[in-house]
Amino acid sequence: MTAALAEPLGRVTFRAMSTANTILTTDPRAAVGGAEIAQDYIAELDRAVSRFRPDSEVSRLGVRARSDAASTFVSPVFADHLQTAIEMARITGGLVDPTVGSAVVASGYDDDIEVVRARRFPSADTRRPAVPGWRAIRFFSTRRWLSVPHGTLLDLGATAKAYAADVLAARLRDELTGGFLVDLGGDIAVAGETPAGGWQIGIEDEEGRVLQVVASTGQAVATSSTRRRCWSSASGERHHIIDPRTGLTAPLTWAQVSCAGVSAAEANAAATAAIVLGPGAPAWLEEQGVSARLDARDGSTVLTRGWPREDLLQRHA
């Protein structure tokens, strides 16, 4: 998990998307306005891509695709986020794929995570649900027209929150004064002026203990975890990340993976892909040139090139 640390000049927190969110600013006058802009945008995003709202665009399209291929015109917010999800699928070679929705539901994650955990006998489908694959999507961005194959349920969970942080950081920089750090549930993007010493970002474990502090003067940082959105099922431990190649829960090699990137969307896509790859993640991240910290379930830690060592915390993430 990643979290904004230290006390800048302005700070505001709020809950949305079932998680805690924070906006830090170098100008305290921008804090409240920044939170209002963020909450309005997230509400619009929720109406577009939430799997847990029956009235969302994603849910309505999923219902129609149960019986046949389905097509629709989508909202600007949906189109923007879908385009990003497709791009993240492309750059990860399909390790992060927006067509895994049916597999996520089959794994047991068919409602808000607290609802899933509260079930007395959580269950998971032992079948291997088909993952149509991102290349099966037909999307014409200029017209905002989308067509998906029969059986497709889109899940933009691997990209939506992180990309929202990117969008909001840029929007706050353009509309308000000062510099901004937008932390949406641990997906962190920054824009505008930087406080002295950089933005201090804590790498936390699932219990909220800070494992390391890194400083950013422009890069985004994001973490994917197998211990945050997880639950027990009759067939074993499950978490929210699906391997698109199998349609099953990704391996439990890593407790969490934190990555730095030019955007929160790219950082989070790399972290999610690393979870999917399991033991092969460090080599893949090195090949992609991604600076990362991988915390294994056995307590060991692996760092890739560019990630600061424990004794060099002031280097830029």
Coordinates of C-alpha atoms in Angstrom, one line a residue:
M1 CA 0.0 0.0 0.0
T2 CA 1.2 3.5 -0.7
A3 CA 0.2 6.6 1.3
A4 CA 1.0 10.3 1.4
L5 CA 3.0 11.3 4.4
A6 CA 4.2 14.4 6.2
E7 CA 2.2 17.6 6.6
P8 CA 2.2 20.0 3.6
L9 CA 0.4 23.3 3.7
G10 CA -3.0 21.9 2.9
R11 CA -4.6 18.4 3.4
V12 CA -8.1 17.1 3.0
T13 CA -9.3 13.5 3.2
F14 CA -12.6 11.8 2.1
R15 CA -14.0 8.4 1.4
A16 CA -15.0 7.2 -2.0
M17 CA -14.8 4.0 -4.0
S18 CA -14.7 2.1 -0.7
T19 CA -11.4 3.5 0.2
A20 CA -9.7 6.5 2.0
N21 CA -8.5 9.2 -0.3
T22 CA -6.3 12.2 0.4
I23 CA -5.4 15.4 -1.5
L24 CA -2.3 17.4 -0.4
T25 CA -1.6 20.9 -1.6
T26 CA 1.2 23.4 -1.3
D27 CA -1.5 26.1 -1.1
P28 CA -4.0 25.6 1.7
R29 CA -6.6 27.7 -0.1
A30 CA -6.9 25.0 -2.7
A31 CA -7.6 22.1 -0.4
V32 CA -11.3 22.3 -0.1
G33 CA -11.9 23.2 -3.7
G34 CA -9.6 20.3 -4.7
A35 CA -11.7 17.9 -2.7
E36 CA -14.9 19.1 -4.2
I37 CA -13.6 18.7 -7.8
A38 CA -12.3 15.2 -6.9
Q39 CA -15.5 14.0 -5.3
D40 CA -17.6 15.3 -8.3
Y41 CA -15.3 13.5 -10.7
I42 CA -15.3 10.3 -8.8
A43 CA -19.1 10.3 -8.5
E44 CA -19.2 10.6 -12.3
L45 CA -16.7 7.8 -12.7
D46 CA -18.7 5.6 -10.4
R47 CA -21.8 6.0 -12.5
A48 CA -19.8 5.0 -15.5
V49 CA -17.6 2.0 -14.5
S50 CA -18.7 0.6 -11.2
R51 CA -19.4 -3.1 -11.2
F52 CA -21.4 -2.8 -8.0
R53 CA -24.0 -0.3 -9.3
P54 CA -26.8 -1.9 -11.4
D55 CA -27.4 1.4 -13.1
S56 CA -23.7 2.0 -14.2
E57 CA -22.8 1.9 -17.8
V58 CA -20.5 -1.1 -17.2
S59 CA -23.3 -3.1 -15.5
R60 CA -26.0 -2.3 -18.1
L61 CA -23.6 -3.4 -20.9
G62 CA -22.8 -6.5 -19.0
V63 CA -26.4 -7.5 -18.6
R64 CA -27.0 -7.1 -22.4
A65 CA -23.9 -9.1 -23.2
R66 CA -25.2 -12.1 -21.2
S67 CA -27.3 -13.2 -24.1
D68 CA -25.4 -11.9 -27.1
A69 CA -22.7 -9.5 -28.3
A70 CA -23.6 -6.0 -27.2
S71 CA -22.8 -2.5 -28.3
T72 CA -23.5 1.0 -27.0
F73 CA -22.4 4.6 -27.1
V74 CA -20.6 5.5 -23.9
S75 CA -20.1 8.7 -21.8
P76 CA -16.9 10.8 -22.2
V77 CA -15.7 9.6 -18.8
F78 CA -16.3 5.9 -19.7
A79 CA -14.6 6.4 -23.1
D80 CA -11.5 8.1 -21.5
H81 CA -11.1 5.3 -18.9
L82 CA -11.7 2.5 -21.4
Q83 CA -9.1 3.9 -23.7
T84 CA -6.6 4.0 -20.9
A85 CA -7.5 0.4 -19.9
I86 CA -6.9 -0.8 -23.4
E87 CA -3.6 1.0 -23.5
M88 CA -2.5 -0.6 -20.2
A89 CA -3.5 -4.0 -21.6
R90 CA -1.4 -3.3 -24.7
I91 CA 1.8 -2.2 -22.8
T92 CA 1.6 -5.1 -20.4
G93 CA 1.1 -7.7 -23.1
G94 CA -2.4 -8.5 -21.8
L95 CA -1.3 -9.2 -18.2
V96 CA -3.7 -6.4 -17.2
D97 CA -7.0 -6.9 -19.2
P98 CA -10.4 -5.1 -18.8
T99 CA -12.4 -8.1 -20.0
V100 CA -11.8 -10.2 -16.8
G101 CA -15.1 -9.1 -15.1
S102 CA -16.8 -12.4 -15.4
A103 CA -13.8 -14.2 -14.0
V104 CA -13.6 -11.7 -11.1
V105 CA -17.3 -12.4 -10.3
A106 CA -16.7 -16.1 -10.5
S107 CA -13.9 -15.8 -8.0
G108 CA -16.4 -14.5 -5.5
Y109 CA -15.8 -10.8 -5.8
D110 CA -19.3 -9.8 -7.0
D111 CA -20.0 -7.0 -4.5
D112 CA -18.2 -4.5 -2.3
I113 CA -15.3 -6.2 -0.6
E114 CA -16.8 -5.8 2.9
V115 CA -20.0 -7.6 1.7
V116 CA -18.0 -10.4 0.3
R117 CA -16.0 -10.9 3.5
A118 CA -19.1 -10.8 5.6
R119 CA -20.6 -13.8 4.0
R120 CA -20.7 -16.8 6.2
F121 CA -19.7 -19.3 3.5
P122 CA -17.9 -17.3 0.8
S123 CA -17.9 -19.3 -2.4
A124 CA -15.8 -19.2 -5.6
D125 CA -16.7 -20.8 -8.9
T126 CA -14.1 -23.5 -9.7
R127 CA -14.7 -23.2 -13.4
R128 CA -12.4 -21.2 -15.6
P129 CA -14.6 -18.4 -16.9
A130 CA -13.7 -17.2 -20.4
V131 CA -11.7 -14.0 -20.6
P132 CA -12.5 -12.6 -24.1
G133 CA -9.3 -10.6 -24.1
W134 CA -8.8 -6.9 -24.7
R135 CA -8.3 -7.4 -28.5
A136 CA -11.9 -8.7 -28.8
I137 CA -13.2 -5.2 -27.8
R138 CA -14.2 -3.0 -30.7
F139 CA -14.0 0.6 -29.5
F140 CA -14.2 3.7 -31.7
S141 CA -13.0 6.5 -29.4
T142 CA -13.9 9.4 -31.7
R143 CA -17.6 8.2 -31.8
R144 CA -17.4 6.8 -28.3
W145 CA -19.0 3.6 -29.6
L146 CA -18.2 0.3 -28.0
S147 CA -18.9 -3.4 -28.9
V148 CA -18.1 -6.4 -26.7
P149 CA -18.4 -10.1 -27.3
H150 CA -21.1 -12.3 -25.8
G151 CA -20.4 -13.0 -22.1
T152 CA -18.2 -10.0 -21.6
L153 CA -18.3 -8.1 -18.3
L154 CA -15.8 -5.2 -18.3
D155 CA -13.8 -4.6 -15.1
L156 CA -11.7 -1.4 -15.1
G157 CA -10.6 -2.0 -11.5
A158 CA -7.0 -2.4 -12.4
T159 CA -6.8 1.1 -14.0
A160 CA -9.8 3.3 -13.1
K161 CA -8.6 4.5 -9.6
A162 CA -5.0 5.1 -10.7
Y163 CA -6.0 6.9 -13.9
A164 CA -8.5 9.0 -11.9
A165 CA -5.6 10.1 -9.7
D166 CA -3.7 11.2 -12.9
V167 CA -6.7 13.1 -14.3
L168 CA -7.4 14.8 -11.0
A169 CA -3.8 15.9 -10.3
A170 CA -3.7 17.5 -13.7
R171 CA -7.1 19.1 -13.4
L172 CA -6.3 20.6 -10.0
R173 CA -3.0 22.0 -11.3
D174 CA -4.8 23.6 -14.2
E175 CA -7.8 25.0 -12.2
L176 CA -6.3 25.9 -8.8
T177 CA -3.1 27.3 -7.4
G178 CA -0.1 25.4 -6.1
G179 CA 1.1 21.9 -6.3
F180 CA -1.0 18.7 -5.7
L181 CA -0.6 15.2 -4.6
V182 CA -3.7 13.0 -5.2
D183 CA -3.9 9.8 -3.3
L184 CA -6.8 7.6 -4.3
G185 CA -6.6 4.5 -2.1
G186 CA -2.8 4.3 -2.5
D187 CA -2.6 5.2 -6.2
I188 CA -0.7 8.5 -6.1
A189 CA -0.2 11.1 -8.8
V190 CA 1.4 14.5 -8.4
A191 CA 1.3 17.8 -10.5
G192 CA 2.3 21.4 -10.2
E193 CA 4.9 22.8 -7.8
T194 CA 6.7 20.4 -5.4
P195 CA 7.3 21.0 -1.7
A196 CA 10.9 21.2 -0.5
G197 CA 12.3 17.7 -0.4
G198 CA 9.7 16.3 -2.6
W199 CA 6.4 14.6 -1.8
Q200 CA 7.0 12.1 0.9
I201 CA 5.2 8.8 0.2
G202 CA 5.0 5.9 2.6
I203 CA 5.1 2.3 1.5
E204 CA 2.8 0.6 4.0
D205 CA 2.0 -3.1 4.7
E206 CA -1.6 -4.3 5.0
E207 CA -1.7 -3.3 8.7
G208 CA -0.7 0.3 7.9
R209 CA 2.9 0.0 9.1
V210 CA 5.3 2.2 7.1
L211 CA 8.0 0.0 5.5
Q212 CA 9.8 2.7 3.7
V213 CA 9.5 6.3 2.8
V214 CA 10.3 7.5 -0.8
A215 CA 10.3 11.0 -2.2
S216 CA 8.8 12.1 -5.5
T217 CA 9.4 15.3 -7.4
G218 CA 7.1 14.2 -10.3
Q219 CA 6.8 10.5 -10.6
A220 CA 3.6 8.6 -9.6
V221 CA 3.7 5.7 -7.2
A222 CA 1.1 2.8 -7.0
T223 CA 0.8 -0.5 -5.1
S224 CA -1.1 -3.6 -5.9
S225 CA -1.7 -6.0 -3.0
T226 CA -3.0 -9.5 -2.5
R227 CA -3.8 -8.8 1.1
R228 CA -6.1 -5.8 0.9
R229 CA -9.1 -7.0 -1.1
C230 CA -9.0 -10.6 -0.2
W231 CA -11.3 -13.2 1.3
S232 CA -11.5 -16.9 2.2
S233 CA -13.6 -19.2 0.1
A234 CA -14.5 -22.9 0.1
S235 CA -11.7 -23.5 -2.4
G236 CA -9.0 -21.5 -0.6
E237 CA -7.8 -17.9 -0.3
R238 CA -8.8 -15.5 -3.0
H239 CA -7.9 -11.9 -3.9
H240 CA -9.2 -9.4 -6.5
I241 CA -6.5 -9.8 -9.1
I242 CA -7.2 -12.3 -11.9
D243 CA -4.6 -13.8 -14.3
P244 CA -6.3 -13.1 -17.7
R245 CA -4.4 -16.0 -19.2
T246 CA -6.2 -18.5 -16.9
G247 CA -9.3 -16.7 -15.6
L248 CA -8.2 -17.7 -12.1
T249 CA -6.9 -15.8 -9.1
A250 CA -3.3 -14.7 -9.6
P251 CA -0.6 -16.5 -7.6
L252 CA 0.1 -15.6 -4.0
T253 CA 3.8 -15.0 -4.5
W254 CA 3.7 -11.3 -3.5
A255 CA 2.0 -9.6 -0.6
Q256 CA 2.3 -6.4 -2.5
V257 CA 4.2 -4.7 -5.3
S258 CA 4.9 -1.0 -5.4
C259 CA 6.0 0.7 -8.7
A260 CA 7.0 4.1 -9.8
G261 CA 6.0 5.5 -13.2
V262 CA 5.4 8.6 -15.3
S263 CA 1.7 8.2 -14.4
A264 CA -0.3 6.4 -11.7
A265 CA -2.0 4.4 -14.4
E266 CA 1.3 3.0 -15.7
A267 CA 2.6 2.4 -12.2
N268 CA -0.4 0.5 -11.2
A269 CA -0.6 -1.5 -14.4
A270 CA 3.0 -2.6 -13.8
A271 CA 2.3 -3.5 -10.2
T272 CA -0.8 -5.5 -11.2
A273 CA 1.1 -7.3 -13.9
A274 CA 3.8 -8.2 -11.4
I275 CA 1.2 -9.8 -9.1
V276 CA -0.1 -11.8 -12.1
L277 CA 3.5 -12.9 -13.1
G278 CA 4.3 -14.2 -9.6
P279 CA 8.0 -15.4 -9.5
G280 CA 8.7 -14.0 -12.9
A281 CA 7.8 -10.4 -11.9
P282 CA 11.3 -9.0 -11.0
A283 CA 12.8 -10.0 -14.3
W284 CA 9.8 -8.6 -16.2
L285 CA 9.9 -5.3 -14.3
E286 CA 13.6 -5.0 -15.0
E287 CA 13.0 -5.7 -18.7
Q288 CA 10.4 -2.9 -18.8
G289 CA 12.6 -0.5 -16.9
V290 CA 10.2 -0.2 -14.0
S291 CA 11.5 0.8 -10.6
A292 CA 9.7 -1.4 -8.0
R293 CA 9.6 -2.8 -4.6
L294 CA 8.2 -6.4 -4.3
D295 CA 7.3 -7.6 -0.8
A296 CA 6.9 -11.4 -0.8
R297 CA 4.4 -13.3 1.3
D298 CA 7.3 -14.9 3.2
G299 CA 8.6 -11.5 4.4
S300 CA 11.4 -11.0 1.9
T301 CA 11.8 -8.0 -0.3
V302 CA 13.1 -7.6 -3.9
L303 CA 14.0 -4.2 -5.4
T304 CA 14.5 -3.5 -9.1
R305 CA 16.8 -1.0 -10.5
G306 CA 16.0 2.6 -9.6
W307 CA 14.0 1.9 -6.5
P308 CA 15.7 3.5 -3.4
R309 CA 17.5 1.3 -0.9
E310 CA 16.3 1.4 2.7
D311 CA 19.3 3.5 3.6
L312 CA 18.8 6.0 0.8
L313 CA 15.2 7.1 1.5
Q314 CA 15.7 10.6 0.1
R315 CA 16.3 9.4 -3.4
H316 CA 13.5 10.0 -5.8
A317 CA 11.2 7.0 -6.3

